[in-house]
mmCIF file of C-alpha atoms in Angstrom:
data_model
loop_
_atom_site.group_PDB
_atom_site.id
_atom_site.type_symbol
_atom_site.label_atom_id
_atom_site.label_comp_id
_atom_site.label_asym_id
_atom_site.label_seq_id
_atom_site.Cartn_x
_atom_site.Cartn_y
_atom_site.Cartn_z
ATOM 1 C CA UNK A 243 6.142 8.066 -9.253
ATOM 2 C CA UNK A 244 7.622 10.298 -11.563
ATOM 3 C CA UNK A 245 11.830 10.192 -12.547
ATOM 4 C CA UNK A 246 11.723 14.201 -11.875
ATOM 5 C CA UNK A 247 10.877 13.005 -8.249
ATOM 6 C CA UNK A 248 13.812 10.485 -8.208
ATOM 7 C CA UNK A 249 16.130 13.184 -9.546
ATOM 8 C CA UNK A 250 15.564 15.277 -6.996
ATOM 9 C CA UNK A 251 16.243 12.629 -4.462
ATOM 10 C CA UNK A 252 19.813 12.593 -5.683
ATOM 11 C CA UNK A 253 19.251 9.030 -7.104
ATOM 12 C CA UNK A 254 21.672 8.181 -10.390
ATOM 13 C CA UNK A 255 20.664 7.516 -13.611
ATOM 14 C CA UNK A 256 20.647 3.890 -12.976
ATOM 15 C CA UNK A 257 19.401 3.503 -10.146
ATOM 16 C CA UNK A 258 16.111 6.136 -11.245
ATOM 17 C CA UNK A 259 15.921 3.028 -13.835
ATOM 18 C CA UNK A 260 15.759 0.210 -11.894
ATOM 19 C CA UNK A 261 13.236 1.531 -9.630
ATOM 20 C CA UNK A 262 11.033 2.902 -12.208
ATOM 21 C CA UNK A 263 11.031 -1.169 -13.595
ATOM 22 C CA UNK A 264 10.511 -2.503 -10.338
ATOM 23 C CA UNK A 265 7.670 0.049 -10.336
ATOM 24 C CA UNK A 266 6.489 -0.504 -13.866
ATOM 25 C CA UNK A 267 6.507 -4.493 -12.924
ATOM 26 C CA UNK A 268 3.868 -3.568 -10.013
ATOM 27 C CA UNK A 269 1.415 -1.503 -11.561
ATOM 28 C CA UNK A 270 1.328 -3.850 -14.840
ATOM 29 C CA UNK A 271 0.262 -6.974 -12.369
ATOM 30 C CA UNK A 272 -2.012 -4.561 -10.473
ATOM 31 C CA UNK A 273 -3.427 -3.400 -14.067
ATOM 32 C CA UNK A 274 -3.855 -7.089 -14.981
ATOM 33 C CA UNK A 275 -5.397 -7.517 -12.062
ATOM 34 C CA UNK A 276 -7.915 -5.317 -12.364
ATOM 35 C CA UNK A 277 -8.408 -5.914 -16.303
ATOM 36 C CA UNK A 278 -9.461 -9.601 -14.886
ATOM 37 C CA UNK A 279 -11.758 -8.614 -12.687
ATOM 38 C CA UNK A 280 -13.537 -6.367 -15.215
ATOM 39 C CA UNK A 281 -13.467 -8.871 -17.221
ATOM 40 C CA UNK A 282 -15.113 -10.909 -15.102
ATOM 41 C CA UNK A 283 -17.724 -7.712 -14.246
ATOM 42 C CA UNK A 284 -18.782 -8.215 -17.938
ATOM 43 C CA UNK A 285 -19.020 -11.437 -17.950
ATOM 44 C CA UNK A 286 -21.519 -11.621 -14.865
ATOM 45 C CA UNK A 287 -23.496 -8.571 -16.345
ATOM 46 C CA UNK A 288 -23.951 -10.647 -19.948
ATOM 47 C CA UNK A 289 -25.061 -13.649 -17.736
ATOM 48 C CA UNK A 290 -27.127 -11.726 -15.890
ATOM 49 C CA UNK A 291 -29.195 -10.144 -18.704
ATOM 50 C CA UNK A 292 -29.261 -13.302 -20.401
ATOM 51 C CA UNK A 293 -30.967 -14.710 -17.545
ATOM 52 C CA UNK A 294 -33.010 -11.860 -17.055
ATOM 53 C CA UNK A 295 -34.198 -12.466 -20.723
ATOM 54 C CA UNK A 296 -35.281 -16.111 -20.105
ATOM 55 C CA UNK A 297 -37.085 -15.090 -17.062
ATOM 56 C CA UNK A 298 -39.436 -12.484 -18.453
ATOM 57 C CA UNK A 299 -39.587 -15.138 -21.724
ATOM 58 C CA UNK A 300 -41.076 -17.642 -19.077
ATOM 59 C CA UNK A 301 -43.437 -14.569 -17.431
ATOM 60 C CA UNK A 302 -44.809 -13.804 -20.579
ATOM 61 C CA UNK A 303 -45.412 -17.494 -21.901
ATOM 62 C CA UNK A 304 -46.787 -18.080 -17.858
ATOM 63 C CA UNK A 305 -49.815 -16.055 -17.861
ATOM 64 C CA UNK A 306 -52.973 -17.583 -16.937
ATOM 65 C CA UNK A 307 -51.067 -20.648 -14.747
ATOM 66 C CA UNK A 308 -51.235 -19.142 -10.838
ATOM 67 C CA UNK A 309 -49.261 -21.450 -9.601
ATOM 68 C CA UNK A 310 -46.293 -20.610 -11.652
ATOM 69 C CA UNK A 311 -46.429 -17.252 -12.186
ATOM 70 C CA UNK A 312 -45.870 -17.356 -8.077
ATOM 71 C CA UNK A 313 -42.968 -19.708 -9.003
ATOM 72 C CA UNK A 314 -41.738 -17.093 -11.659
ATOM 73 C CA UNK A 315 -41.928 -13.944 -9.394
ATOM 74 C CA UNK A 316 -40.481 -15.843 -6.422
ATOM 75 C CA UNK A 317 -37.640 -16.485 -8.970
ATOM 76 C CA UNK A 318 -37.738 -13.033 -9.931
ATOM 77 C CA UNK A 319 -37.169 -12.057 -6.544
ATOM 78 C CA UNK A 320 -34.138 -14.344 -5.782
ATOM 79 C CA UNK A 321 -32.762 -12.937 -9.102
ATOM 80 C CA UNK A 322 -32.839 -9.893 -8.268
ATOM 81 C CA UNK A 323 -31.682 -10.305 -4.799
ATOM 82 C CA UNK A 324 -28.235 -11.867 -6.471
ATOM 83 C CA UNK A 325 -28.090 -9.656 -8.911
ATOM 84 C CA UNK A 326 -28.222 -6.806 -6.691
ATOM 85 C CA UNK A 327 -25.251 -8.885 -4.290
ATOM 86 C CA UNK A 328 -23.165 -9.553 -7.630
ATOM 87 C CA UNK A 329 -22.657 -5.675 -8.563
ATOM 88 C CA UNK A 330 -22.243 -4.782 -4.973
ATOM 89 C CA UNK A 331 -19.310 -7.728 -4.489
ATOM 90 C CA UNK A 332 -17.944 -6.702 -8.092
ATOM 91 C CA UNK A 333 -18.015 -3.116 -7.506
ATOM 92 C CA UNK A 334 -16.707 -3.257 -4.274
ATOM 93 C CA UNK A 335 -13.491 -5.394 -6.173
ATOM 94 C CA UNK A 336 -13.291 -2.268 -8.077
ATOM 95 C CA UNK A 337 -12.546 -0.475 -5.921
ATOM 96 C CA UNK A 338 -9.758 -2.166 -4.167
ATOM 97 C CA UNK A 339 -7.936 -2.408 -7.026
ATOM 98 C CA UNK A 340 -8.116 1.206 -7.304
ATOM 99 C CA UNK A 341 -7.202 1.929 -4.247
ATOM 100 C CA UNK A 342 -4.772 -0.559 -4.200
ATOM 101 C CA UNK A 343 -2.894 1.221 -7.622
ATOM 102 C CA UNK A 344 -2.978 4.225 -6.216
ATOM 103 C CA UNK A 345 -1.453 2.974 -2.496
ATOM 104 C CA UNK A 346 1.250 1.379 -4.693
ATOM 105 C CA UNK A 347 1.954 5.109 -6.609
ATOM 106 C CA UNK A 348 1.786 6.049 -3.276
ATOM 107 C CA UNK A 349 4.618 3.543 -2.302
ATOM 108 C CA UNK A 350 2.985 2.208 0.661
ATOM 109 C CA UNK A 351 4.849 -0.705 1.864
ATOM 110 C CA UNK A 352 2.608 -2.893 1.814
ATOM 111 C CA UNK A 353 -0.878 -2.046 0.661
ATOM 112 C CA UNK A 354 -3.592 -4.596 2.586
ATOM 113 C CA UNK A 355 -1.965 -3.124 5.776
ATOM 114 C CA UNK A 356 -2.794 0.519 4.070
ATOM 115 C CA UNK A 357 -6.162 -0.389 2.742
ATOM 116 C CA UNK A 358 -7.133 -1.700 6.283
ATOM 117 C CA UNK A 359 -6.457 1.617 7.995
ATOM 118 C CA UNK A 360 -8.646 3.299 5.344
ATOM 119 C CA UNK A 361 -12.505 4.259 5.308
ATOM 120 C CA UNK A 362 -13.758 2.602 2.269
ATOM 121 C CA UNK A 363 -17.451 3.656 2.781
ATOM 122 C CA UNK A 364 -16.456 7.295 1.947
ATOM 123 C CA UNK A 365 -14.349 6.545 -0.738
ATOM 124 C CA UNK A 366 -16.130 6.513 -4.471
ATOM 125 C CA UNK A 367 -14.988 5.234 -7.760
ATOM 126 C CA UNK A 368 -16.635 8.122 -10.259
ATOM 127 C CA UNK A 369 -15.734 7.588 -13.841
ATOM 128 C CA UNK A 370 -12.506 5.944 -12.920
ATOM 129 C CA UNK A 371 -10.892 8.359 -10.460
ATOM 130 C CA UNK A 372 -11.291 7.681 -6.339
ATOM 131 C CA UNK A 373 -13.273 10.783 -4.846
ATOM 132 C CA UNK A 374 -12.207 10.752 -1.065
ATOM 133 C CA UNK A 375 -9.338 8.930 -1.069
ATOM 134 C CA UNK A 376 -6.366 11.879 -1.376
ATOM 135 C CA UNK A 377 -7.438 12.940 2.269
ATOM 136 C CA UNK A 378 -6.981 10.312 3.947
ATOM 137 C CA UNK A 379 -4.222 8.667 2.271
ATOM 138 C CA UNK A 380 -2.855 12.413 3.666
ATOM 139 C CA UNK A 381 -3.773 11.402 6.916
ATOM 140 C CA UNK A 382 -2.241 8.346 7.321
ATOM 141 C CA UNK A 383 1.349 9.497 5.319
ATOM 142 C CA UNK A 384 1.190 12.165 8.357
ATOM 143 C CA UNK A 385 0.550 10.552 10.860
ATOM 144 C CA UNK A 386 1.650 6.324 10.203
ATOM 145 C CA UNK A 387 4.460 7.757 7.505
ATOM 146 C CA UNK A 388 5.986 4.016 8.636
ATOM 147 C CA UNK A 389 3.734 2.385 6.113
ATOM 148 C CA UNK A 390 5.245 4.097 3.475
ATOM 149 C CA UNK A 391 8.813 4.114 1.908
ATOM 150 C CA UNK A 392 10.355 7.274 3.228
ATOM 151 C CA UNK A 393 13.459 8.836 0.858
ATOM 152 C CA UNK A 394 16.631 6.857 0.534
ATOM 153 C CA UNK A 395 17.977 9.558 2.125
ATOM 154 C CA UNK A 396 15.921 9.889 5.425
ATOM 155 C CA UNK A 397 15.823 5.923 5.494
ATOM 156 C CA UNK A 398 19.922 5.088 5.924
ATOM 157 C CA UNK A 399 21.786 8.533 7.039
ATOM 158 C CA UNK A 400 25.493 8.794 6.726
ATOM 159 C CA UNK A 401 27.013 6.955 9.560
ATOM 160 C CA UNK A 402 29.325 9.038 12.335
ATOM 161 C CA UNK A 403 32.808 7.924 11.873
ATOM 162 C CA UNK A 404 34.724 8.105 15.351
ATOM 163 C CA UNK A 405 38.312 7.409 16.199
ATOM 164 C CA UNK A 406 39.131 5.036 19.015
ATOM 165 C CA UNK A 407 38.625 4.795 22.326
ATOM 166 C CA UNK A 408 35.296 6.995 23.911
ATOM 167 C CA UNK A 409 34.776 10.262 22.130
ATOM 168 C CA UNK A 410 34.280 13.291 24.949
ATOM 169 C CA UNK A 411 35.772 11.312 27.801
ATOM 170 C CA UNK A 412 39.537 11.991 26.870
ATOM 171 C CA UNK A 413 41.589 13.601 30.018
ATOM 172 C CA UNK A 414 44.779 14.370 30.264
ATOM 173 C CA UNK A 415 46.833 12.155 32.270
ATOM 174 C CA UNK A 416 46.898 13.152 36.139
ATOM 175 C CA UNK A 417 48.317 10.787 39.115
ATOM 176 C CA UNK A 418 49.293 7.573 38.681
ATOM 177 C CA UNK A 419 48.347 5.249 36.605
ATOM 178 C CA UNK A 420 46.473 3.065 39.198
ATOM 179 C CA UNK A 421 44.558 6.675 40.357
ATOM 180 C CA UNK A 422 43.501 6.944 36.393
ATOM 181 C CA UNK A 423 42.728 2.930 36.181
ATOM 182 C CA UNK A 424 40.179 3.835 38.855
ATOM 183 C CA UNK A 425 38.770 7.052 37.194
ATOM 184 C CA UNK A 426 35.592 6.037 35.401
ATOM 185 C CA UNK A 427 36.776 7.809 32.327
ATOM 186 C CA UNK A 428 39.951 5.515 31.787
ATOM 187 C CA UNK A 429 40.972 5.096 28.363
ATOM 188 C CA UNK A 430 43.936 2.638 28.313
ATOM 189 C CA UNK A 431 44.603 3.747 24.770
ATOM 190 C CA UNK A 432 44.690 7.602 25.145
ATOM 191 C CA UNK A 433 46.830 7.133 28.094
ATOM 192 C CA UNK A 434 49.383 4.909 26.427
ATOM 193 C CA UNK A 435 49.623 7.460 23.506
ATOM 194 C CA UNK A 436 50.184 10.419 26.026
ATOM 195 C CA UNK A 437 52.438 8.407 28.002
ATOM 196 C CA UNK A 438 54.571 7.932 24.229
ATOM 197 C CA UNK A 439 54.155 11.313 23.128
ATOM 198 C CA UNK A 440 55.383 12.892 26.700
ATOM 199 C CA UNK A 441 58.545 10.417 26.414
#
């Protein structure tokens, strides 16, 4: 979201301020969101070699025992197996908050929702940027353009102002009054004001 795009909305000064706070308030808990979790994503990979360290200490100070060299590759194995589970889970995190950043820039409405509706399995984090994702977001702003904030301007349009009584039903006054009262275009209010300005 850019203020050039809020200027051309017709939006004041102020109010291209406010939103671009609210805005700035989003994507900073979104970016500490997603600092966390690659924090965490370190974290798990320093554990991960550490442990892998140990384990090929243990192979290498194991040879000659059978029994637990078995033990050590079985080990191996399950190491492997949540190692493997661990990037997959943490990469897959990744990715959500990248998508979920750029739903927000986006100004989905409510970005689970959005992310729900989206094919994740052909969507790709490559060096930081989501390969895949422009398409469909496309897609869905076509044809669900509910989940996203539309323009102030689209969203509450100028309201139609009309003067009493029902608009396109006014006749002129013909018969008598109990004749009109039965008409089903009566206005009691037009006819009074004829019925003044013929006096």
């Amino acid at each position: 979201m850019k203020r050039e795009q809020l200027k051309d909305l017709g939006l004041s000064d102020e109010q291209i301020g406010s939103i671009m706070a609210l805005h700035g308030q989003t994507v900073n808990e979104l970016n500490k969101g997603l600092a966390t979790a690659e924090q965490e994503r370190d974290q798990f990979k320093e554990q991960l070699d550490s442990n892998q360290t140990e384990l090929d200490t243990l192979k290498e100070s194991a040879k000659g025992n059978e029994d637990l060299t078995k033990q050590l590759t079985d080990l191996q194995e399950k190491f492997d197996t949540v190692k493997s589970e661990s990037e997959t889970k943490l990469s897959e995190q990744q990715k959500d908050f990248a998508i979920k950043l750029a739903l927000k820039e986006a100004a989905a409405l409510d970005e689970d929702i959005v992310l729900g509706q989206l094919d994740k399995d052909t969507i790709k984090v490559v060096e930081g940027k989501l390969q895949g994702f422009d398409e469909q977001l496309k897609g869905l702003q076509e044809n669900k353009a509910f989940l996203f904030q539309q323009a102030e301007s689209e969203q509450n349009p100028a309201p139609r102002i009309v003067t009493g009584g029902n608009p396109g039903t006014i006749q002129q006054n013909t018969g008598s009054l109990d004749q009109q009262m039965k008409s089903e275009g009566f206005n009691l209010t037009n006819y009074l004001t004829q019925e003044g300005d013929n006096e």
